[in-house]
Structures are given as C-alpha cells and as structure tokens.
mmCIF file of C-alpha atoms in Angstrom:
data_model
loop_
_atom_site.group_PDB
_atom_site.id
_atom_site.type_symbol
_atom_site.label_atom_id
_atom_site.label_comp_id
_atom_site.label_asym_id
_atom_site.label_seq_id
_atom_site.Cartn_x
_atom_site.Cartn_y
_atom_site.Cartn_z
ATOM 1 C CA MET A 1 58.399 104.720 11.950
ATOM 2 C CA GLY A 2 62.149 105.019 12.650
ATOM 3 C CA LYS A 3 64.957 104.294 10.240
ATOM 4 C CA PRO A 4 65.340 100.582 9.400
ATOM 5 C CA HIS A 5 67.862 98.607 11.431
ATOM 6 C CA VAL A 6 68.889 95.245 9.993
ATOM 7 C CA LEU A 7 70.459 92.509 12.096
ATOM 8 C CA MET A 8 72.745 90.311 9.951
ATOM 9 C CA VAL A 9 73.864 86.851 11.071
ATOM 10 C CA PRO A 10 76.405 84.967 8.921
ATOM 11 C CA PHE A 11 77.496 81.389 9.530
ATOM 12 C CA PRO A 12 80.926 81.782 11.195
ATOM 13 C CA VAL A 13 83.244 80.657 8.400
ATOM 14 C CA GLN A 14 85.130 82.874 5.968
ATOM 15 C CA GLY A 15 83.217 81.979 2.808
ATOM 16 C CA HIS A 16 79.895 82.899 4.449
ATOM 17 C CA VAL A 17 81.048 86.023 6.310
ATOM 18 C CA ILE A 18 82.478 87.850 3.253
ATOM 19 C CA PRO A 19 79.268 87.882 1.145
ATOM 20 C CA MET A 20 77.251 88.956 4.205
ATOM 21 C CA PHE A 21 79.614 91.926 4.585
ATOM 22 C CA GLU A 22 79.202 92.745 0.900
ATOM 23 C CA LEU A 23 75.428 92.768 1.368
ATOM 24 C CA ALA A 24 75.873 95.069 4.366
ATOM 25 C CA TYR A 25 77.873 97.465 2.175
ATOM 26 C CA CYS A 26 75.041 97.423 -0.374
ATOM 27 C CA LEU A 27 72.591 98.411 2.358
ATOM 28 C CA ALA A 28 74.977 101.059 3.700
ATOM 29 C CA LYS A 29 74.983 102.779 0.288
ATOM 30 C CA HIS A 30 71.251 103.270 0.850
ATOM 31 C CA ARG A 31 71.796 104.558 4.392
ATOM 32 C CA ILE A 32 70.366 101.449 6.015
ATOM 33 C CA ARG A 33 71.915 100.669 9.390
ATOM 34 C CA THR A 34 73.181 97.138 9.940
ATOM 35 C CA THR A 35 74.499 95.223 12.920
ATOM 36 C CA ILE A 36 76.534 92.158 11.958
ATOM 37 C CA VAL A 37 76.564 89.452 14.605
ATOM 38 C CA ASN A 38 79.494 87.038 14.705
ATOM 39 C CA THR A 39 80.787 84.513 17.177
ATOM 40 C CA GLU A 40 83.404 85.896 19.554
ATOM 41 C CA ILE A 41 86.262 84.098 17.774
ATOM 42 C CA VAL A 42 85.280 85.471 14.355
ATOM 43 C CA HIS A 43 84.565 88.914 15.831
ATOM 44 C CA HIS A 44 88.109 89.247 17.179
ATOM 45 C CA ARG A 45 89.607 88.064 13.891
ATOM 46 C CA LEU A 46 87.610 90.700 12.035
ATOM 47 C CA LEU A 47 88.655 93.470 14.412
ATOM 48 C CA ASN A 48 92.298 92.546 13.847
ATOM 49 C CA SER A 49 92.059 92.517 10.058
ATOM 50 C CA THR A 50 89.294 94.944 9.080
ATOM 51 C CA SER A 51 89.960 98.544 8.128
ATOM 52 C CA ALA A 52 87.448 101.289 8.918
ATOM 53 C CA LEU A 53 83.869 100.279 8.205
ATOM 54 C CA ASP A 54 81.051 102.443 6.955
ATOM 55 C CA ASP A 55 79.480 104.392 9.831
ATOM 56 C CA SER A 56 76.194 102.555 9.366
ATOM 57 C CA ILE A 57 77.776 99.108 9.904
ATOM 58 C CA ARG A 58 78.307 97.877 13.461
ATOM 59 C CA LEU A 59 79.947 94.659 14.633
ATOM 60 C CA VAL A 60 78.865 92.749 17.751
ATOM 61 C CA SER A 61 79.603 89.272 19.064
ATOM 62 C CA VAL A 62 77.914 86.404 20.859
ATOM 63 C CA PRO A 63 79.466 83.213 22.288
ATOM 64 C CA ASP A 64 79.344 79.999 20.256
ATOM 65 C CA GLY A 65 78.883 77.787 23.302
ATOM 66 C CA LEU A 66 82.130 75.854 22.827
ATOM 67 C CA GLU A 67 85.262 75.388 24.890
ATOM 68 C CA SER A 68 88.503 76.201 23.082
ATOM 69 C CA GLY A 69 89.506 72.588 22.449
ATOM 70 C CA GLU A 70 86.114 71.635 21.029
ATOM 71 C CA ARG A 71 86.393 73.813 17.915
ATOM 72 C CA GLN A 72 88.918 71.431 16.369
ATOM 73 C CA ILE A 73 86.508 68.484 16.621
ATOM 74 C CA PRO A 74 84.828 67.945 13.227
ATOM 75 C CA GLY A 75 81.206 69.062 13.291
ATOM 76 C CA LYS A 76 81.270 70.601 16.765
ATOM 77 C CA LEU A 77 81.171 74.204 15.531
ATOM 78 C CA MET A 78 78.385 73.490 13.042
ATOM 79 C CA GLU A 79 76.251 71.748 15.653
ATOM 80 C CA ALA A 80 76.859 74.344 18.377
ATOM 81 C CA VAL A 81 76.227 77.377 16.164
ATOM 82 C CA CYS A 82 72.931 75.995 14.852
ATOM 83 C CA ARG A 83 71.835 75.263 18.423
ATOM 84 C CA VAL A 84 73.231 78.244 20.364
ATOM 85 C CA MET A 85 73.115 81.145 17.887
ATOM 86 C CA PRO A 86 69.293 81.460 17.684
ATOM 87 C CA VAL A 87 69.049 81.702 21.486
ATOM 88 C CA LYS A 88 71.747 84.361 21.648
ATOM 89 C CA ILE A 89 70.196 86.287 18.759
ATOM 90 C CA GLU A 90 66.848 86.473 20.541
ATOM 91 C CA GLU A 91 68.552 87.770 23.692
ATOM 92 C CA LEU A 92 70.460 90.352 21.633
ATOM 93 C CA ILE A 93 67.324 91.603 19.860
ATOM 94 C CA ARG A 94 65.584 92.141 23.202
ATOM 95 C CA GLU A 95 68.655 93.923 24.553
ATOM 96 C CA ILE A 96 68.886 96.229 21.511
ATOM 97 C CA GLY A 97 65.155 96.968 21.603
ATOM 98 C CA GLY A 98 65.368 97.882 25.262
ATOM 99 C CA CYS A 99 67.982 100.577 24.630
ATOM 100 C CA SER A 100 65.861 102.883 22.469
ATOM 101 C CA ALA A 101 62.973 102.750 20.014
ATOM 102 C CA GLU A 102 65.294 104.072 17.285
ATOM 103 C CA ASP A 103 67.636 101.067 17.653
ATOM 104 C CA LYS A 104 64.864 98.482 17.466
ATOM 105 C CA VAL A 105 65.625 95.731 14.947
ATOM 106 C CA SER A 106 63.256 95.840 11.969
ATOM 107 C CA CYS A 107 64.385 92.661 10.198
ATOM 108 C CA ILE A 108 66.935 89.865 10.366
ATOM 109 C CA VAL A 109 69.069 88.738 7.442
ATOM 110 C CA TYR A 110 70.459 85.346 8.430
ATOM 111 C CA ASP A 111 72.556 82.686 6.768
ATOM 112 C CA GLN A 112 70.134 80.169 5.317
ATOM 113 C CA SER A 113 71.922 77.360 7.170
ATOM 114 C CA LEU A 114 70.762 78.910 10.473
ATOM 115 C CA GLY A 115 67.089 78.199 9.858
ATOM 116 C CA ARG A 116 66.038 78.389 13.512
ATOM 117 C CA ILE A 117 66.650 82.134 13.430
ATOM 118 C CA GLN A 118 63.594 82.456 11.176
ATOM 119 C CA GLN A 119 61.531 81.068 14.033
ATOM 120 C CA VAL A 120 63.024 83.712 16.346
ATOM 121 C CA ALA A 121 61.993 86.458 13.907
ATOM 122 C CA GLU A 122 58.496 85.007 13.617
ATOM 123 C CA ARG A 123 58.032 84.898 17.405
ATOM 124 C CA MET A 124 59.215 88.486 17.765
ATOM 125 C CA GLY A 125 57.214 89.901 14.856
ATOM 126 C CA ILE A 126 60.335 90.880 12.889
ATOM 127 C CA GLY A 127 60.861 90.522 9.144
ATOM 128 C CA SER A 128 63.004 87.524 8.167
ATOM 129 C CA VAL A 129 65.371 87.159 5.211
ATOM 130 C CA ALA A 130 67.143 83.879 4.459
ATOM 131 C CA PHE A 131 70.424 84.593 2.646
ATOM 132 C CA LEU A 132 72.129 81.824 0.693
ATOM 133 C CA PRO A 133 75.792 82.748 0.060
ATOM 134 C CA ALA A 134 76.259 79.607 -2.051
ATOM 135 C CA ALA A 135 74.840 78.375 -5.360
ATOM 136 C CA ALA A 136 71.071 78.129 -5.723
ATOM 137 C CA ALA A 137 71.579 74.510 -6.815
ATOM 138 C CA LEU A 138 72.554 73.673 -3.236
ATOM 139 C CA LEU A 139 69.158 74.776 -1.982
ATOM 140 C CA VAL A 140 67.370 72.969 -4.821
ATOM 141 C CA LEU A 141 69.156 69.814 -3.672
ATOM 142 C CA GLY A 142 67.936 70.432 -0.109
ATOM 143 C CA PHE A 143 64.358 71.037 -1.216
ATOM 144 C CA ASN A 144 64.436 67.731 -3.136
ATOM 145 C CA ILE A 145 65.641 65.569 -0.232
ATOM 146 C CA PRO A 146 62.108 64.181 0.481
ATOM 147 C CA LYS A 147 61.708 63.171 -3.178
ATOM 148 C CA LEU A 148 65.183 61.617 -3.280
ATOM 149 C CA ILE A 149 64.203 59.474 -0.302
ATOM 150 C CA GLN A 150 60.832 58.612 -1.846
ATOM 151 C CA ASP A 151 62.479 57.618 -5.152
ATOM 152 C CA GLY A 152 64.981 55.347 -3.413
ATOM 153 C CA ILE A 153 68.012 57.439 -4.391
ATOM 154 C CA ILE A 154 69.068 57.944 -0.735
ATOM 155 C CA ASP A 155 67.889 56.631 2.628
ATOM 156 C CA ASP A 156 66.520 58.816 5.429
ATOM 157 C CA GLN A 157 70.068 59.487 6.646
ATOM 158 C CA GLY A 158 71.271 60.704 3.243
ATOM 159 C CA ASN A 159 73.246 57.575 2.346
ATOM 160 C CA PRO A 160 73.220 56.750 -1.391
ATOM 161 C CA LEU A 161 71.203 53.659 -2.264
ATOM 162 C CA THR A 162 72.081 53.679 -5.974
ATOM 163 C CA ASP A 163 74.667 54.947 -8.451
ATOM 164 C CA LYS A 164 71.891 56.289 -10.671
ATOM 165 C CA ALA A 165 72.633 59.844 -11.792
ATOM 166 C CA VAL A 166 70.171 62.606 -10.917
ATOM 167 C CA GLN A 167 69.277 65.757 -12.861
ATOM 168 C CA PHE A 168 66.735 68.104 -11.287
ATOM 169 C CA ALA A 169 66.307 70.267 -14.411
ATOM 170 C CA ALA A 170 67.497 70.137 -18.019
ATOM 171 C CA THR A 171 70.015 72.958 -17.575
ATOM 172 C CA MET A 172 71.306 71.737 -14.213
ATOM 173 C CA PRO A 173 74.354 69.450 -14.025
ATOM 174 C CA ILE A 174 73.903 65.696 -13.770
ATOM 175 C CA MET A 175 74.903 64.560 -10.286
ATOM 176 C CA SER A 176 75.882 61.226 -8.812
ATOM 177 C CA PRO A 177 74.397 60.612 -5.328
ATOM 178 C CA SER A 178 77.959 60.135 -4.070
ATOM 179 C CA ASP A 179 78.590 63.790 -5.026
ATOM 180 C CA PHE A 180 75.730 65.218 -2.945
ATOM 181 C CA VAL A 181 77.247 67.897 -0.745
ATOM 182 C CA TRP A 182 76.813 66.107 2.574
ATOM 183 C CA HIS A 183 78.291 62.876 1.245
ATOM 184 C CA ARG A 184 81.423 64.634 0.001
ATOM 185 C CA LEU A 185 82.418 65.390 3.609
ATOM 186 C CA LYS A 186 83.680 61.772 3.915
ATOM 187 C CA ILE A 187 83.370 61.741 7.749
ATOM 188 C CA ALA A 188 80.180 59.856 8.651
ATOM 189 C CA SER A 189 79.253 62.061 11.620
ATOM 190 C CA LEU A 190 79.619 65.213 9.497
ATOM 191 C CA GLN A 191 77.575 63.721 6.677
ATOM 192 C CA LYS A 192 74.744 62.932 9.081
ATOM 193 C CA LEU A 193 74.884 66.368 10.727
ATOM 194 C CA LEU A 194 74.858 68.365 7.476
ATOM 195 C CA PHE A 195 72.089 66.191 6.005
ATOM 196 C CA HIS A 196 69.992 66.752 9.138
ATOM 197 C CA ILE A 197 70.564 70.531 9.045
ATOM 198 C CA MET A 198 69.651 70.771 5.349
ATOM 199 C CA THR A 199 66.484 68.726 5.925
ATOM 200 C CA GLU A 200 65.483 70.699 9.027
ATOM 201 C CA ASN A 201 66.038 74.050 7.297
ATOM 202 C CA ASN A 202 63.628 73.444 4.406
ATOM 203 C CA THR A 203 60.520 74.600 6.284
ATOM 204 C CA PRO A 204 61.940 77.774 7.890
ATOM 205 C CA THR A 205 63.657 78.714 4.628
ATOM 206 C CA GLU A 206 60.379 78.590 2.724
ATOM 207 C CA SER A 207 58.670 80.512 5.540
ATOM 208 C CA ALA A 208 61.031 83.503 5.389
ATOM 209 C CA ASP A 209 59.731 86.805 4.012
ATOM 210 C CA TRP A 210 62.554 86.811 1.461
ATOM 211 C CA LEU A 211 64.921 84.142 0.161
ATOM 212 C CA ILE A 212 67.883 85.772 -1.547
ATOM 213 C CA CYS A 213 70.954 84.202 -3.094
ATOM 214 C CA ASN A 214 74.438 85.357 -4.050
ATOM 215 C CA SER A 215 74.131 84.035 -7.583
ATOM 216 C CA VAL A 216 73.069 85.095 -11.068
ATOM 217 C CA LEU A 217 70.116 83.890 -13.127
ATOM 218 C CA ASP A 218 72.235 83.250 -16.226
ATOM 219 C CA LEU A 219 74.634 81.014 -14.283
ATOM 220 C CA GLU A 220 71.874 78.781 -12.869
ATOM 221 C CA PRO A 221 68.698 79.126 -14.956
ATOM 222 C CA GLY A 222 67.579 75.596 -14.165
ATOM 223 C CA ALA A 223 67.908 76.005 -10.411
ATOM 224 C CA PHE A 224 65.958 79.266 -10.375
ATOM 225 C CA THR A 225 63.255 77.723 -12.552
ATOM 226 C CA MET A 226 62.974 74.782 -10.158
ATOM 227 C CA ALA A 227 62.785 77.094 -7.132
ATOM 228 C CA PRO A 228 61.454 80.496 -8.292
ATOM 229 C CA GLN A 229 61.147 81.671 -4.685
ATOM 230 C CA ILE A 230 64.952 82.002 -4.620
ATOM 231 C CA LEU A 231 65.858 85.502 -5.827
ATOM 232 C CA PRO A 232 69.391 86.015 -7.203
ATOM 233 C CA ILE A 233 71.026 89.295 -6.131
ATOM 234 C CA GLY A 234 74.637 88.477 -7.033
ATOM 235 C CA PRO A 235 77.395 88.704 -7.590
ATOM 236 C CA LEU A 236 78.095 90.515 -4.324
ATOM 237 C CA LEU A 237 81.657 91.626 -5.011
ATOM 238 C CA ALA A 238 83.876 94.164 -3.321
ATOM 239 C CA THR A 239 84.499 95.986 -6.595
ATOM 240 C CA ASN A 240 80.762 96.747 -6.759
ATOM 241 C CA ASN A 241 80.201 97.870 -3.205
ATOM 242 C CA ARG A 242 83.161 99.454 -1.424
ATOM 243 C CA PRO A 243 86.605 101.127 -1.599
ATOM 244 C CA ALA A 244 89.353 98.978 -3.095
ATOM 245 C CA HIS A 245 91.410 98.582 0.104
ATOM 246 C CA SER A 246 88.497 98.086 2.489
ATOM 247 C CA ALA A 247 88.892 94.599 3.972
ATOM 248 C CA GLY A 248 85.529 94.069 5.617
ATOM 249 C CA GLY A 249 84.759 90.420 6.300
ATOM 250 C CA HIS A 250 88.256 88.959 5.978
ATOM 251 C CA PHE A 251 89.728 86.930 8.836
ATOM 252 C CA TRP A 252 93.311 87.838 7.927
ATOM 253 C CA GLN A 253 95.124 90.895 6.657
ATOM 254 C CA GLN A 254 95.184 90.962 2.864
ATOM 255 C CA GLU A 255 98.704 91.316 1.461
ATOM 256 C CA TYR A 256 98.265 94.074 -1.100
ATOM 257 C CA GLU A 257 101.999 94.063 -1.877
ATOM 258 C CA CYS A 258 101.357 91.094 -4.156
ATOM 259 C CA LEU A 259 99.605 93.489 -6.565
ATOM 260 C CA GLU A 260 102.900 95.339 -7.066
ATOM 261 C CA TRP A 261 104.556 91.994 -7.831
ATOM 262 C CA LEU A 262 101.792 91.264 -10.366
ATOM 263 C CA ASP A 263 102.443 94.651 -11.971
ATOM 264 C CA ARG A 264 105.944 93.436 -12.853
ATOM 265 C CA GLN A 265 104.769 90.227 -14.579
ATOM 266 C CA PRO A 266 103.905 89.906 -18.292
ATOM 267 C CA PRO A 267 100.220 90.102 -19.247
ATOM 268 C CA CYS A 268 98.223 86.896 -18.837
ATOM 269 C CA SER A 269 101.199 84.959 -17.462
ATOM 270 C CA VAL A 270 100.601 84.265 -13.747
ATOM 271 C CA ILE A 271 99.018 81.154 -12.268
ATOM 272 C CA TYR A 272 97.044 82.127 -9.158
ATOM 273 C CA VAL A 273 96.583 79.363 -6.554
ATOM 274 C CA ALA A 274 94.235 79.623 -3.557
ATOM 275 C CA PHE A 275 92.089 77.101 -1.696
ATOM 276 C CA GLY A 276 90.033 79.282 0.613
ATOM 277 C CA SER A 277 90.246 79.561 4.365
ATOM 278 C CA SER A 278 89.332 76.096 5.576
ATOM 279 C CA VAL A 279 90.849 73.604 3.121
ATOM 280 C CA MET A 280 93.794 71.770 4.689
ATOM 281 C CA LEU A 281 95.969 69.997 2.136
ATOM 282 C CA LYS A 282 97.784 66.815 3.099
ATOM 283 C CA LYS A 283 101.556 66.816 2.710
ATOM 284 C CA ALA A 284 101.280 64.678 -0.422
ATOM 285 C CA HIS A 285 98.826 67.174 -1.979
ATOM 286 C CA VAL A 286 101.151 70.087 -1.211
ATOM 287 C CA LYS A 287 104.107 68.240 -2.732
ATOM 288 C CA GLU A 288 102.286 67.375 -5.967
ATOM 289 C CA LEU A 289 100.898 70.892 -6.341
ATOM 290 C CA ALA A 290 104.362 72.386 -5.823
ATOM 291 C CA LEU A 291 105.855 70.022 -8.393
ATOM 292 C CA GLY A 292 103.023 70.793 -10.820
ATOM 293 C CA LEU A 293 103.696 74.523 -10.555
ATOM 294 C CA GLU A 294 107.381 73.867 -11.071
ATOM 295 C CA LEU A 295 106.680 71.758 -14.166
ATOM 296 C CA ALA A 296 104.438 74.494 -15.587
ATOM 297 C CA ASN A 297 107.470 76.814 -15.655
ATOM 298 C CA ARG A 298 105.319 79.934 -15.386
ATOM 299 C CA PRO A 299 105.109 82.736 -12.798
ATOM 300 C CA PHE A 300 102.744 81.862 -9.957
ATOM 301 C CA LEU A 301 101.158 83.459 -6.897
ATOM 302 C CA TRP A 302 100.238 80.884 -4.235
ATOM 303 C CA VAL A 303 98.071 81.750 -1.234
ATOM 304 C CA VAL A 304 98.749 79.243 1.523
ATOM 305 C CA ARG A 305 98.248 79.495 5.273
ATOM 306 C CA PRO A 306 101.400 78.625 7.286
ATOM 307 C CA GLU A 307 99.647 75.742 9.059
ATOM 308 C CA ALA A 308 98.788 74.197 5.683
ATOM 309 C CA ILE A 309 102.447 73.647 4.778
ATOM 310 C CA ASP A 310 103.746 72.721 8.225
ATOM 311 C CA GLY A 311 106.145 69.833 7.747
ATOM 312 C CA ALA A 312 105.647 69.614 3.971
ATOM 313 C CA ASP A 313 108.403 67.573 2.341
ATOM 314 C CA ASP A 314 111.184 69.489 0.578
ATOM 315 C CA TRP A 315 109.376 72.833 1.000
ATOM 316 C CA GLU A 316 112.515 74.952 1.451
ATOM 317 C CA GLU A 317 114.187 73.302 -1.541
ATOM 318 C CA PHE A 318 111.085 74.015 -3.631
ATOM 319 C CA LEU A 319 111.163 77.698 -2.642
ATOM 320 C CA GLU A 320 114.785 77.948 -3.702
ATOM 321 C CA ARG A 321 114.094 76.381 -7.101
ATOM 322 C CA VAL A 322 111.186 78.724 -7.916
ATOM 323 C CA ALA A 323 112.518 81.853 -6.204
ATOM 324 C CA GLY A 324 112.749 83.798 -9.474
ATOM 325 C CA ARG A 325 109.151 83.269 -10.572
ATOM 326 C CA GLY A 326 107.015 82.220 -7.613
ATOM 327 C CA ARG A 327 105.522 84.204 -4.748
ATOM 328 C CA ILE A 328 103.962 82.677 -1.620
ATOM 329 C CA ILE A 329 101.639 84.775 0.562
ATOM 330 C CA GLY A 330 99.300 84.131 3.495
ATOM 331 C CA TRP A 331 96.125 85.881 2.289
ATOM 332 C CA ALA A 332 95.356 87.804 -0.901
ATOM 333 C CA PRO A 333 92.953 90.513 -2.060
ATOM 334 C CA GLN A 334 91.523 87.824 -4.344
ATOM 335 C CA GLN A 335 89.183 89.876 -6.490
ATOM 336 C CA ARG A 336 91.958 92.384 -7.182
ATOM 337 C CA VAL A 337 94.296 89.541 -8.123
ATOM 338 C CA LEU A 338 91.783 87.901 -10.453
ATOM 339 C CA GLU A 339 90.991 91.118 -12.299
ATOM 340 C CA HIS A 340 94.696 91.951 -12.724
ATOM 341 C CA PRO A 341 95.862 91.785 -16.379
ATOM 342 C CA SER A 342 98.849 89.605 -15.437
ATOM 343 C CA THR A 343 96.691 86.802 -14.023
ATOM 344 C CA ALA A 344 96.256 83.976 -16.533
ATOM 345 C CA CYS A 345 94.408 81.282 -14.584
ATOM 346 C CA PHE A 346 93.173 80.268 -11.141
ATOM 347 C CA ILE A 347 93.735 76.926 -9.373
ATOM 348 C CA SER A 348 90.960 76.802 -6.779
ATOM 349 C CA HIS A 349 89.031 74.550 -4.366
ATOM 350 C CA CYS A 350 85.876 75.800 -6.171
ATOM 351 C CA GLY A 351 84.104 77.308 -3.208
ATOM 352 C CA TRP A 352 81.169 79.411 -4.415
ATOM 353 C CA ASN A 353 82.874 82.785 -3.865
ATOM 354 C CA SER A 354 85.834 81.623 -5.953
ATOM 355 C CA THR A 355 83.533 80.121 -8.577
ATOM 356 C CA LEU A 356 81.683 83.426 -8.969
ATOM 357 C CA GLU A 357 85.024 85.069 -9.634
ATOM 358 C CA SER A 358 86.310 82.604 -12.257
ATOM 359 C CA VAL A 359 85.600 79.769 -14.753
ATOM 360 C CA GLY A 360 87.509 76.512 -14.702
ATOM 361 C CA LEU A 361 88.621 73.076 -15.836
ATOM 362 C CA ARG A 362 88.429 70.117 -13.433
ATOM 363 C CA LEU A 363 91.584 68.482 -12.100
ATOM 364 C CA GLU A 364 91.205 64.700 -11.956
ATOM 365 C CA GLU A 365 92.461 62.739 -8.970
ATOM 366 C CA ASP A 366 94.631 59.652 -9.284
ATOM 367 C CA GLY A 367 92.187 56.802 -8.720
ATOM 368 C CA ALA A 368 94.661 54.845 -6.617
ATOM 369 C CA ASN A 369 95.435 57.433 -3.938
ATOM 370 C CA GLY A 370 92.948 60.285 -4.388
ATOM 371 C CA ILE A 371 95.698 62.820 -5.079
ATOM 372 C CA VAL A 372 95.968 65.143 -8.077
ATOM 373 C CA ALA A 373 99.364 64.350 -9.592
ATOM 374 C CA SER A 374 101.833 67.050 -10.626
ATOM 375 C CA GLU A 375 101.660 65.884 -14.250
ATOM 376 C CA GLU A 376 97.858 66.330 -14.256
ATOM 377 C CA ILE A 377 98.228 69.852 -12.876
ATOM 378 C CA ASN A 378 100.785 70.789 -15.510
ATOM 379 C CA ARG A 379 98.711 69.158 -18.286
ATOM 380 C CA LYS A 380 95.535 71.044 -17.339
ATOM 381 C CA ILE A 381 97.390 74.365 -17.047
ATOM 382 C CA ASP A 382 98.794 73.873 -20.555
ATOM 383 C CA ARG A 383 95.356 72.941 -21.887
ATOM 384 C CA LEU A 384 93.601 75.855 -20.202
ATOM 385 C CA LEU A 385 96.097 78.453 -21.363
ATOM 386 C CA GLY A 386 96.616 76.921 -24.792
ATOM 387 C CA ASP A 387 92.956 76.761 -25.808
ATOM 388 C CA GLY A 388 91.409 80.159 -26.491
ATOM 389 C CA ALA A 389 87.913 78.682 -26.134
ATOM 390 C CA PHE A 390 88.248 78.673 -22.341
ATOM 391 C CA ARG A 391 89.107 82.353 -22.228
ATOM 392 C CA GLY A 392 86.282 83.088 -24.643
ATOM 393 C CA ARG A 393 83.844 81.197 -22.432
ATOM 394 C CA ALA A 394 85.093 83.064 -19.362
ATOM 395 C CA LEU A 395 84.649 86.443 -21.059
ATOM 396 C CA HIS A 396 81.166 85.440 -22.233
ATOM 397 C CA LEU A 397 80.073 84.522 -18.697
ATOM 398 C CA LYS A 398 81.757 87.609 -17.286
ATOM 399 C CA GLY A 399 79.629 89.753 -19.578
ATOM 400 C CA LYS A 400 76.429 88.029 -18.452
ATOM 401 C CA VAL A 401 77.326 88.314 -14.774
ATOM 402 C CA TRP A 402 78.195 91.999 -14.949
ATOM 403 C CA SER A 403 75.132 92.732 -17.054
ATOM 404 C CA SER A 404 72.944 91.215 -14.343
ATOM 405 C CA ALA A 405 74.612 93.300 -11.623
ATOM 406 C CA ARG A 406 74.364 96.613 -13.484
ATOM 407 C CA GLU A 407 71.371 98.939 -13.295
ATOM 408 C CA GLY A 408 68.491 97.362 -15.178
ATOM 409 C CA GLY A 409 69.954 93.852 -14.822
ATOM 410 C CA HIS A 410 68.051 90.986 -13.211
ATOM 411 C CA SER A 411 70.095 90.799 -9.997
ATOM 412 C CA HIS A 412 70.179 94.575 -9.671
ATOM 413 C CA GLU A 413 66.388 94.767 -9.950
ATOM 414 C CA ASN A 414 65.918 92.043 -7.312
ATOM 415 C CA LEU A 415 68.337 93.790 -4.976
ATOM 416 C CA SER A 416 66.553 97.120 -5.462
ATOM 417 C CA LYS A 417 63.180 95.557 -4.649
ATOM 418 C CA PHE A 418 64.655 93.956 -1.552
ATOM 419 C CA ILE A 419 66.175 97.251 -0.363
ATOM 420 C CA ASN A 420 62.876 99.069 -0.935
ATOM 421 C CA TRP A 421 61.097 96.422 1.157
ATOM 422 C CA ILE A 422 63.530 97.047 4.031
ATOM 423 C CA LYS A 423 63.002 100.814 3.793
ATOM 424 C CA LYS A 424 59.215 100.422 3.980
#
C-alpha cells in the first residue's frame, strides 16, 4: 500500500478554513500528504496571503457554482457549496486517482456541514472523516432536532413554539429556543436553510468513519457525554503545529508589526478588539464601540476590515482623539496577540476559534435598539480587568486546555489514534 493521501475539504469561510489548515499541519508533522480543496475565490485569497507551506500540503480549487454577484446574496454561498462541492469533489478524486496509484486518495476529511461528501466517500470506497471546527454543543443541538420537534419546542422548520428553556445535559448551558444557532441568523430564508442543512447532515455525520472536533473534553464534558462518538482533538492552534510566521489558512496578510507596538505597551494593559472575518457592524455599532474604547482610556488594538467602517460617523475625529493609545489594523496574528504579555482582554464576536483562545464576559445589548452602548462596553471592561477572579478562571481553563493538548492528554491521545488510523 502506498503512502496515505488525505483530501481535506473545509467550508469556504475563514473560521472553518483556519482549523482545517491546522489539522493539515498536524498530519504534515507525521509525513502524511494532504490536498486541501477550496473554492476558487478562497483559493486565490490564500495564495495571496499564505507564506510557504509544508511540502506535504497542496492547495487545489474547484468552482462554487455561483456568478460573482450572487455571493453577496444571503444564503447563496451556503446553498451552492452544499450542492456543488460534493459533485466537484467526486470529479477531483477520480482525476487524482487517474494520474498515478501513488496519488490515489485514501480518505477524505470534510467539514461536517458538507455531509453529502460522506456519501461520495462511501460510493468510492474511501475512508470518511467528519471534522467539526466548532463547539461539540452545536452538533449535540443538531442531533437533538428530532426530539425538539417531538417535544413541541420547535416546529419542523425550526421555528420556536415555546419560550421554555432547554438543557441537554447537566453541565451544558441552558438555552432558550430563540438562541438556537439557526434562529440567531434573523433572516428567515437563512434560518430555514441552516436548519435544513443541520437536519440533513445528521445521518451522514453519524455514518462517517471518524467524527472529530476542534474542542476539549474539559470545556464541554456534557456535550461529549451526550454524544460520545464525537472525539475532541483540540485545540488546533498555530503555536502547536507550525512556525510562528506561517500564515496558512488566512484570507488576508497578517500585520505582524502590531506585535512590535504591543512590545512597547505596559504589561496587561491593552484591549484587543476583533470580530472575525464575516461580522459586519452597523454604523451605530461602530460608533458605540469606538466611544466605549475612548471611555475606557486604555491602550487598544482594534482589528477592523476597511469595508466595516466605510462611512462610519466621526471616524477620523475618533482616530485623532485616540492617536496616542489606539492602533487600528486590517488583520492580526490573533494567537500571537492574545498570548502577548501586554494584552489584558479581548472584545470578540465569540466565534469558536476566538472562544478557544480566550474566556469572556457577555456584553448586554440595549433592549430598545439592539446595540451595545458605549457605557456598557466601558463598564464591562472595568469589571473584567478589576476582578481578579476572571483572570484566575482564564488561567485555570488555559491549564486544562494545554494539558489536554500535550502528550498524554485526552485530545492528544485522540489525535494520535486518528493519525495512526490514517497511516494504516
């Protein structure tokens, strides 16, 4: 039998691509060849921002089936990728297999949201691995959709039928049906689409040879007890897997100069602000956040895409007022920023990658307009930095997470077993 060749298929958004790259780096350390398949748009972004990859990692692209103007329509990309990607993946596998026996794909690691790819692997006699880059609780929610319908919590379209809180396990958070992930999208067509995808993916997910998750047992004991078939292998972090300045998986160039700026700030003094790659703040949100940072009167590093602040009120005046203590950049080496001794706290959208890298305190919206007011931002910053219990909790969880990732830890053992399966 030839050397293993793993085809890896992330969902084409930043928060899903990065952990798939980190997994590829883990496999590369064990001399396992990988081919990462992205849509053409994502592929070109990666080529423009990614430094040299490991020799055993190859990037290829397939079309997403959309015209350029369609990608801005909510839900179009999600629908097209779930429909088109499996077809293109099957064509690619046949093409690769026809080149040489040595290049033949031995297994597919695919984003769990692309469940139809499992059916492709099954038809072609190839090993299948569903990879969840998000919290295991998300998948537990998906697995429980039939019971939620049966119990009258939601209807068969995912719409809440009651305000009754739900708790799937004693150590899992209590959730209101209005906070279920699909319902938080607010746009009815998106809610319906995501609910349908999560429901459809339950069967192929449970049929995969492996179901792995970028999480840690100690962070979600209840979820992993509810669904023991989900194996945590996280956290998949750059600091564990690759050189410090390797930028694999990022859509934009990381601005490492900000680390030099952090070097000049006092220890535990800087507020780091970043909302991921896809969150678009309204002008009113931007204004209140800017005023909140100004009220806090502390050094801050704010990652904001240019399009996110286009036309924001009084932006230039704000920059002038905070010029001595604030720095605005387009994209940051986030893990390096968060581990820097000058960083005091993190204001985040709480995507799973960011959550794995931090611990937080919730900002409450103004009930009247749905906006987090500047006073609330300043108040929570003062509370977070003034109460040593938060830092103690963060250090406690950090210890558990790193212990799991080290040799002998739970995640490390799961990852080792998974890698050995690929090799065999």
